[in-house]
Phi, psi and omega in degrees: 000135180284163179298321179300313179294321180300325180271317188290322183297312176296326178297316180294321182286336186301321180296324181286326176296311181297317179296320180291318178298315177299318180295321178292322179292324185243037186299322182295313180294317179292329177298321177296319178292326184275351184303316178299324178292316179298321180298331179273317188276325184299313178299322178294318180294319179294326178289321181289320182229081186297331183279345183285138179278081183266118180288149179268336183289124183295326179296319177295319178297322178297317180294316179298316179297319180296316179294319177302315180293323177298313181296312182294321179294321177297318178295318179295315182297326182267358178081014178269118182050056185296327180290315179294313183295322178291327176292318177298317179298317179298316180293324180283338184269337184301312179300321179297324180290311185286316185267338184272342184228062181276074182298332182291345179261354181280139176260331178286121184301324180291314178295321180299316179296316179296316179295323179297314179299314180296320179300310183286335171296315179294321177299320177297318178296319177299321177299317177298319178294321178295319176297316178295329180289338180251002181288115180262008180056036178083355178270154179298135177279174181297317181299316179296317181295323178293315178299317181296318179297321178298316180291326177296318180296317179298317180296317178298319180296318177298317181294318178296319179296319179297315179297320180295319178297317180295316179296323178297316179298317179297317179295319179296321180293324180288329181283336183261000000 
């Protein structure tokens, strides 16, 4: 791991640790704020994954999200499964960004400005998480390996076809 990754991952994870601790401490108050979001997302989630035990209570969802963020942030900060953990953080953070900072719906100019700043701060954090989610640390990614395997198979097939044609010619020459 490079020094940059060693420093940057805990820095990126720190906001999620602090946010998750705050969410656990203030789950009841945040649950009231999150209820409109839960009312929209829970039915869609239950429809998408009917077998999953998805709670309807917004306070429980706030706690589950906080624990998810704590675990994923800890994994990202320590470099354990950084691609998976940053992707989990991005997915858990997206609803708060979209539903929690609707600056376009604010009429008060001061609140609108504050919500806009928070929205774009969160968008920036999502960008960082997406970059961390695709960082292969200089090693070939899955997509590259699949493309490489495909070209290797095509090259091998061409070589086998060439060898088969040559062997056929040799066999034909021996028979005549």
